[in-house]
Coordinates of C-alpha atoms and ligand atoms in Angstrom, one line a residue:
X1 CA 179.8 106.4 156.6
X2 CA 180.0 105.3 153.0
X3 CA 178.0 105.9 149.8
X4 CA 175.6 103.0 150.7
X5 CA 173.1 105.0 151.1
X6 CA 172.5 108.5 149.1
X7 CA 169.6 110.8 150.0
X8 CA 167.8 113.6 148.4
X9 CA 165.0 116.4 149.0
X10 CA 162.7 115.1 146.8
X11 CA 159.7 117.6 147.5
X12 CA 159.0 119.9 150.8
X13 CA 159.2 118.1 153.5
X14 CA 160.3 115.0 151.2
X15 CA 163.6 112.9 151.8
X16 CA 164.7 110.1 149.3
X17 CA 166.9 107.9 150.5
X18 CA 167.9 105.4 148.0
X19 CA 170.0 102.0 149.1
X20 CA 173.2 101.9 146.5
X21 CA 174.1 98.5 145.9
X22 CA 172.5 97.5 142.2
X23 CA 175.6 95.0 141.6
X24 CA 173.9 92.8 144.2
X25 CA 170.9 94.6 143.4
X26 CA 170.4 96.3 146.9
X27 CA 170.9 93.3 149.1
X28 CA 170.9 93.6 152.6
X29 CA 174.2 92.9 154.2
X30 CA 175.5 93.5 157.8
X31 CA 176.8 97.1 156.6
X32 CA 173.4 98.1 154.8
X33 CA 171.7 97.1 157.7
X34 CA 173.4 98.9 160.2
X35 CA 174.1 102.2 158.2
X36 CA 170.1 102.1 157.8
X37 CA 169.5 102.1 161.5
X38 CA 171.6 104.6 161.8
X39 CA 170.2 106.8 159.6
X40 CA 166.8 106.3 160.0
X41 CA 167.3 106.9 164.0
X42 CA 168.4 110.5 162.8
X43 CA 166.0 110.8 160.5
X44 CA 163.6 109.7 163.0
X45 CA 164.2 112.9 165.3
X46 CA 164.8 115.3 162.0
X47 CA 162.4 118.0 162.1
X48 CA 162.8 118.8 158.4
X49 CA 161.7 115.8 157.1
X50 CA 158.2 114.7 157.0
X51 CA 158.0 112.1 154.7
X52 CA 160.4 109.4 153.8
X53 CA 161.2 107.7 150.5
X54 CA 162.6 104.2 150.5
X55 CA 163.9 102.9 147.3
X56 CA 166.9 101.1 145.7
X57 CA 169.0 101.8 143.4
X58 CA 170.1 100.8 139.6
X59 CA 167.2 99.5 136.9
X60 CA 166.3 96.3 138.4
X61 CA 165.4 95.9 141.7
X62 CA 164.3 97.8 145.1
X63 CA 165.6 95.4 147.2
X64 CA 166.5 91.5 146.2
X65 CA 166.5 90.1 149.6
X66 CA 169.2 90.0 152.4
X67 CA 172.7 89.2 151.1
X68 CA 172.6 85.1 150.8
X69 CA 176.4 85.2 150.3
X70 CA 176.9 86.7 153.7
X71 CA 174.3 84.6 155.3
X72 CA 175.9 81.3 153.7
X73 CA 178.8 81.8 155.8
X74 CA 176.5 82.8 159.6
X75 CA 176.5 80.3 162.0
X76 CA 172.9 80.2 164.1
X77 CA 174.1 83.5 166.6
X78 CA 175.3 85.0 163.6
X79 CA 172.2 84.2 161.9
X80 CA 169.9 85.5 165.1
X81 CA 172.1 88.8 165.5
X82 CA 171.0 89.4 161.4
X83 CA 167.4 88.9 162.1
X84 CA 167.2 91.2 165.0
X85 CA 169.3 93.8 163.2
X86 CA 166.8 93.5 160.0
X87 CA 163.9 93.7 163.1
X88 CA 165.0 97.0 164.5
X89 CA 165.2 98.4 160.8
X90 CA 161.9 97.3 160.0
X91 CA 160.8 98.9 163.7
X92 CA 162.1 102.0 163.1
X93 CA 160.3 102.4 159.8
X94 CA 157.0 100.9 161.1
X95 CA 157.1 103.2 164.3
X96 CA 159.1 106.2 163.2
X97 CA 157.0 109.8 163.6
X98 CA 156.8 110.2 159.9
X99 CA 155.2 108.9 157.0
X100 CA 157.3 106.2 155.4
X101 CA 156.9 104.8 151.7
X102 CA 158.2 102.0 150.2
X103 CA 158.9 103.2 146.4
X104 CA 159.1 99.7 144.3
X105 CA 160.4 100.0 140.8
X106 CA 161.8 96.2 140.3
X107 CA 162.0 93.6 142.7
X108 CA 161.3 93.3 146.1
X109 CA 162.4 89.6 147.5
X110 CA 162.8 88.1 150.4
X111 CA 164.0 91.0 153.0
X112 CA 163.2 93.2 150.1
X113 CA 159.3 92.8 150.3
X114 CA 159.5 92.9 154.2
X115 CA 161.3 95.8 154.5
X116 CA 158.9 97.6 152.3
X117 CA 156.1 95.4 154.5
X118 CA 157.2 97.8 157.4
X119 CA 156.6 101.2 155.6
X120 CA 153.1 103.2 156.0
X121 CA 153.0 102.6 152.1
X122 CA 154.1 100.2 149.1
X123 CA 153.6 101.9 145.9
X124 CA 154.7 99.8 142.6
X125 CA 155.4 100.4 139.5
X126 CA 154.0 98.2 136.6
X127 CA 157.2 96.4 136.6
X128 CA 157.7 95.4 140.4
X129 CA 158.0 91.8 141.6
X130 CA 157.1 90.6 145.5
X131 CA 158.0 87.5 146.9
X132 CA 159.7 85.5 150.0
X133 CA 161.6 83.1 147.9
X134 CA 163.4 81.9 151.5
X135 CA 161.6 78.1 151.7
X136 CA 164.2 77.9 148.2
X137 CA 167.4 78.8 150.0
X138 CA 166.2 76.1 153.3
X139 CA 165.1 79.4 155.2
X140 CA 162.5 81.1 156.1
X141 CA 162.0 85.1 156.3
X142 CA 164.2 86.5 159.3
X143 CA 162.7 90.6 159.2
X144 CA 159.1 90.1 159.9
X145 CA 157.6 88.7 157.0
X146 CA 155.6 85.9 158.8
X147 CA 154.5 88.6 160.9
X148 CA 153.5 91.4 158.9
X149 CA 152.4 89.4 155.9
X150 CA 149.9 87.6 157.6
X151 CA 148.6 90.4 159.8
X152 CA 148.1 92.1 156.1
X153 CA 147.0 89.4 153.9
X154 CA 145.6 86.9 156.4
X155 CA 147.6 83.5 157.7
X156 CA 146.2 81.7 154.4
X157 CA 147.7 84.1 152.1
X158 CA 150.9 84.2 153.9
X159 CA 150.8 80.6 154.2
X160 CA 150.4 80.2 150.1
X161 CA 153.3 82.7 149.7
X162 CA 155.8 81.8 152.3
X163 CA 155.7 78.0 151.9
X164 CA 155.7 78.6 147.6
X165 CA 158.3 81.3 147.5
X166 CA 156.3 82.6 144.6
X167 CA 157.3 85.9 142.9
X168 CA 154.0 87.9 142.2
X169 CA 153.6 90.7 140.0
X170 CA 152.5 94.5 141.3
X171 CA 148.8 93.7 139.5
X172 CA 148.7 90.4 141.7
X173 CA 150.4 92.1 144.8
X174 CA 147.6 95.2 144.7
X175 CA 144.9 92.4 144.3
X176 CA 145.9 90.7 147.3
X177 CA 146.4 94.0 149.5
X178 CA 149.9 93.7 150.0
X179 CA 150.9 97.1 148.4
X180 CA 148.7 100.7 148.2
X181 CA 148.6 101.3 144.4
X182 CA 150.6 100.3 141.0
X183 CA 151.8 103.4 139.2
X184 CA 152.7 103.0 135.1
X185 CA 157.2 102.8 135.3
X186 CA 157.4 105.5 132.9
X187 CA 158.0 108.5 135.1
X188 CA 157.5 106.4 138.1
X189 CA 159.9 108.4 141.0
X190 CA 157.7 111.2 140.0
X191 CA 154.4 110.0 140.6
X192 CA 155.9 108.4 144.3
X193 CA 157.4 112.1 145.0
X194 CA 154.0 113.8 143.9
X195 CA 152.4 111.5 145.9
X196 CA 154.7 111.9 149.0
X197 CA 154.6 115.8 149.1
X198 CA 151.0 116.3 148.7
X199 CA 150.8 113.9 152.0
X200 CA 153.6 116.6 153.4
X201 CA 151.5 119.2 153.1
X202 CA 149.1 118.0 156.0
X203 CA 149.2 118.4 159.6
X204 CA 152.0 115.7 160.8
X205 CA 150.9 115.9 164.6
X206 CA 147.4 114.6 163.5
X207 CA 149.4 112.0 160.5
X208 CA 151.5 110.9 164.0
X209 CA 148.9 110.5 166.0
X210 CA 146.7 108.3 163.1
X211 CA 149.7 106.2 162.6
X212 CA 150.5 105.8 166.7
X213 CA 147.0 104.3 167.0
X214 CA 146.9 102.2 163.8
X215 CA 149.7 100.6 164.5
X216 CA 148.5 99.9 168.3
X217 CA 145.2 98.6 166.3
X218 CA 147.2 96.2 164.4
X219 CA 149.3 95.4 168.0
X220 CA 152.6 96.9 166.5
X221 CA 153.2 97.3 170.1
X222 CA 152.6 94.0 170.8
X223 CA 155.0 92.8 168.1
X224 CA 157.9 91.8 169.9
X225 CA 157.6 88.3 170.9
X226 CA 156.5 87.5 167.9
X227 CA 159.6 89.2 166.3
X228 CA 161.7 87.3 169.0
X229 CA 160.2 84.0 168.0
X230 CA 161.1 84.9 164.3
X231 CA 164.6 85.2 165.0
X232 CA 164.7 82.0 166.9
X233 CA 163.2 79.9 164.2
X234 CA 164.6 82.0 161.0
X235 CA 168.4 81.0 163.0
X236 CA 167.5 77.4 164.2
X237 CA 167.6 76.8 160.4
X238 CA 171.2 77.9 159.7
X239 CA 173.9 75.1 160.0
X240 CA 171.1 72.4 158.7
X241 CA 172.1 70.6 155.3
X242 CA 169.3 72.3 154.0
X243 CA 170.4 75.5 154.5
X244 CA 173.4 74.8 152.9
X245 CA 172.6 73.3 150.1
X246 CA 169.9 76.2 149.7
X247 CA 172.6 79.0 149.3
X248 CA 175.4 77.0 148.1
X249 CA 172.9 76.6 145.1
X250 CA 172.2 80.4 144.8
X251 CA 176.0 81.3 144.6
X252 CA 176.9 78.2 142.4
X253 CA 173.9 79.5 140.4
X254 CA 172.5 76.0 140.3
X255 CA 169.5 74.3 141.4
X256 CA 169.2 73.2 145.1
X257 CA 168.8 69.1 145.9
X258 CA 167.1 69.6 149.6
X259 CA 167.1 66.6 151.9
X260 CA 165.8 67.7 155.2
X261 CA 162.9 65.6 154.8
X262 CA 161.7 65.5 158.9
X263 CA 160.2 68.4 159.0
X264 CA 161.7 69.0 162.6
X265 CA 163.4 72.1 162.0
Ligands
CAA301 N1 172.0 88.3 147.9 C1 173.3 88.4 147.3 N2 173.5 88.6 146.0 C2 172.4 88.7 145.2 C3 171.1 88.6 145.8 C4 170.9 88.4 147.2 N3 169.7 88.3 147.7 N4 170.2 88.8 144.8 C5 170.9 89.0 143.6 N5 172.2 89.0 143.9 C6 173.3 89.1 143.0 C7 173.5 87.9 142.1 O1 174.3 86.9 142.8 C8 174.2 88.5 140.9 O2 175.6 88.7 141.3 P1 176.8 88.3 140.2 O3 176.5 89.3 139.0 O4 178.0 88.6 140.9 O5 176.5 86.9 139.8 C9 173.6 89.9 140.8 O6 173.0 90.2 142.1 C10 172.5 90.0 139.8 O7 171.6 89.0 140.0 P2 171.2 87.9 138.9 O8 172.2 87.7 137.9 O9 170.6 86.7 139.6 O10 170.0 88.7 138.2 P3 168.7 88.1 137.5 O11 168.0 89.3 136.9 O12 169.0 86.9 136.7 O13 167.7 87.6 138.7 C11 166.7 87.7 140.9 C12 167.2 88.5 139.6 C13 165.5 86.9 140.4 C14 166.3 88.8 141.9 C15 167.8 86.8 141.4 O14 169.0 87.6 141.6 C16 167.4 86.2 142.7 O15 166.7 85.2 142.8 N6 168.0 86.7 143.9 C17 167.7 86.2 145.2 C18 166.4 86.5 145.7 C19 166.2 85.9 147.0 O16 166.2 84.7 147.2 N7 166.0 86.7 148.1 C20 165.7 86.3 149.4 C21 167.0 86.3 150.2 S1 166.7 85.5 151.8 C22 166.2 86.6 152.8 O17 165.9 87.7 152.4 C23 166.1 86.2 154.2 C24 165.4 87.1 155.2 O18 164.2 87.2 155.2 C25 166.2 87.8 156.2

């Protein structure tokens, strides 16, 4: 395994695992992906830990999406294979017997914002950005953010985000509902680790239990077709000139010119 992901007690109970990537500023390849499945399988049955942090690494950014220079180069089964793997990720975290924050210091794009969609908790700090930015790159999210973001925010607010790729602020994301609580930067990882072991402290049979039927409140266990149909439409868009030109842009650091103009994707 490498240093892609680094983990720390950060409190009784309390594991921190951090994603180490801040020259692309955390985002998701194939490797991340996979190494977090792994690890959060094991952490999954790890008596020790209680509550997990999930936050990224470097000044910037939790999480800026799933790597668009990988992705520019998937075909459509390429493309479906990554949005399942991102899927069981964002399962595991949803469904896991633990409590599961999302700790967001900087931005959260794209994948970034669902992944941290699929933990119990998003706390923010003052400086945090959310956003599915995918419509700009000819995509559209591939780990469950037309899924969870509606079943948080309601199909209008999803709508309004998804289909403007708007980045929002933590003040504007805590208005909407989309994350618990915004927390000043200053001393931020404190307040999230304060925060995380005082919820260690109680009973986590009775936490497990509250979360099992939550989540069967909000159909979690009814998720996967819709997860399924995700995939399916997320990878019918790769090999379109849109996508293309959508993350040629991004890597040539340019504007995109889109032309798919049908509306038959
Ligand atoms: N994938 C790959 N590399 C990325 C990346 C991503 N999602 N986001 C940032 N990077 C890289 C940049 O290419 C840049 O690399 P170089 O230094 O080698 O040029 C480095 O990280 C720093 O980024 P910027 O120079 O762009 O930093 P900035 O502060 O000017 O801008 C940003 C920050 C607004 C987050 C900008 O980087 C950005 O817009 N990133 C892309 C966000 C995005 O579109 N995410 C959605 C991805 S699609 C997705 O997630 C699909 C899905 O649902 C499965």
């Amino acid at each position: 395994m490498s240093d892609i992901l680094r983990e720390e007690i950060a409190g009784e109970g309390v594991l921190e695992l951090s994603i180490h990537r801040p020259e692309s500023l955390n985002a998701l390849n194939i490797q991340v992906l996979e190494e977090l499945r792994k690890k959060l399988e094991f952490i999954a049955k790890e008596e020790s830990v209680r509550v997990l942090i999930l936050r990224g690494a470097g000044e910037k950014a939790f999480v800026a999406g799933a790597d668009i220079l990988e992705m520019q180069k998937m075909n459509r089964s390429e493309a479906a294979r990554f949005s399942r793997l991102g899927h069981e990720v964002c399962l595991l975290l949803e469904q896991m017997p633990k409590v599961t924050i999302a700790a967001v210091h900087g931005f959260a794009l794209g994948g970034g914002t669902e992944l941290a969609l699929a933990c119990d908790f998003i706390l923010a700090s003052e400086k945090a950005q959310f956003g599915l930015p995918e419509v700009s790159l000819g995509v559209i999210p591939g780990f469950g953010g037309t899924i969870r973001l509606s079943r948080n925010l309601g199909v209008a607010r999803a709508k309004e985000l998804i289909f403007s790729g708007d980045r929002i602020k933590a003040d504007e994301a805590n208005q909407l509902g989309l994350i618990r609580k915004v927390l000043s930067h200053d001393g931020f990882f404190d307040q999230v680790r304060a925060f995380a072991t005082k919820i260690s402290g109680n009973s986590l049979d009775a936490i497990v239990a509250g979360k099992r039927l939550l989540n069967e409140f909000e159909e979690s266990a009814g998720i996967y077709p819709k997860v399924d149909a995700e995939s399916h439409r997320f990878s019918s868009l790769f090999e379109t000139v849109d996508q293309k030109e959508g993350m040629a842009a991004f890597s040539e650091k340019r504007s995109p010119r889109f032309r798919g103009m049908r509306g038959s994707a």
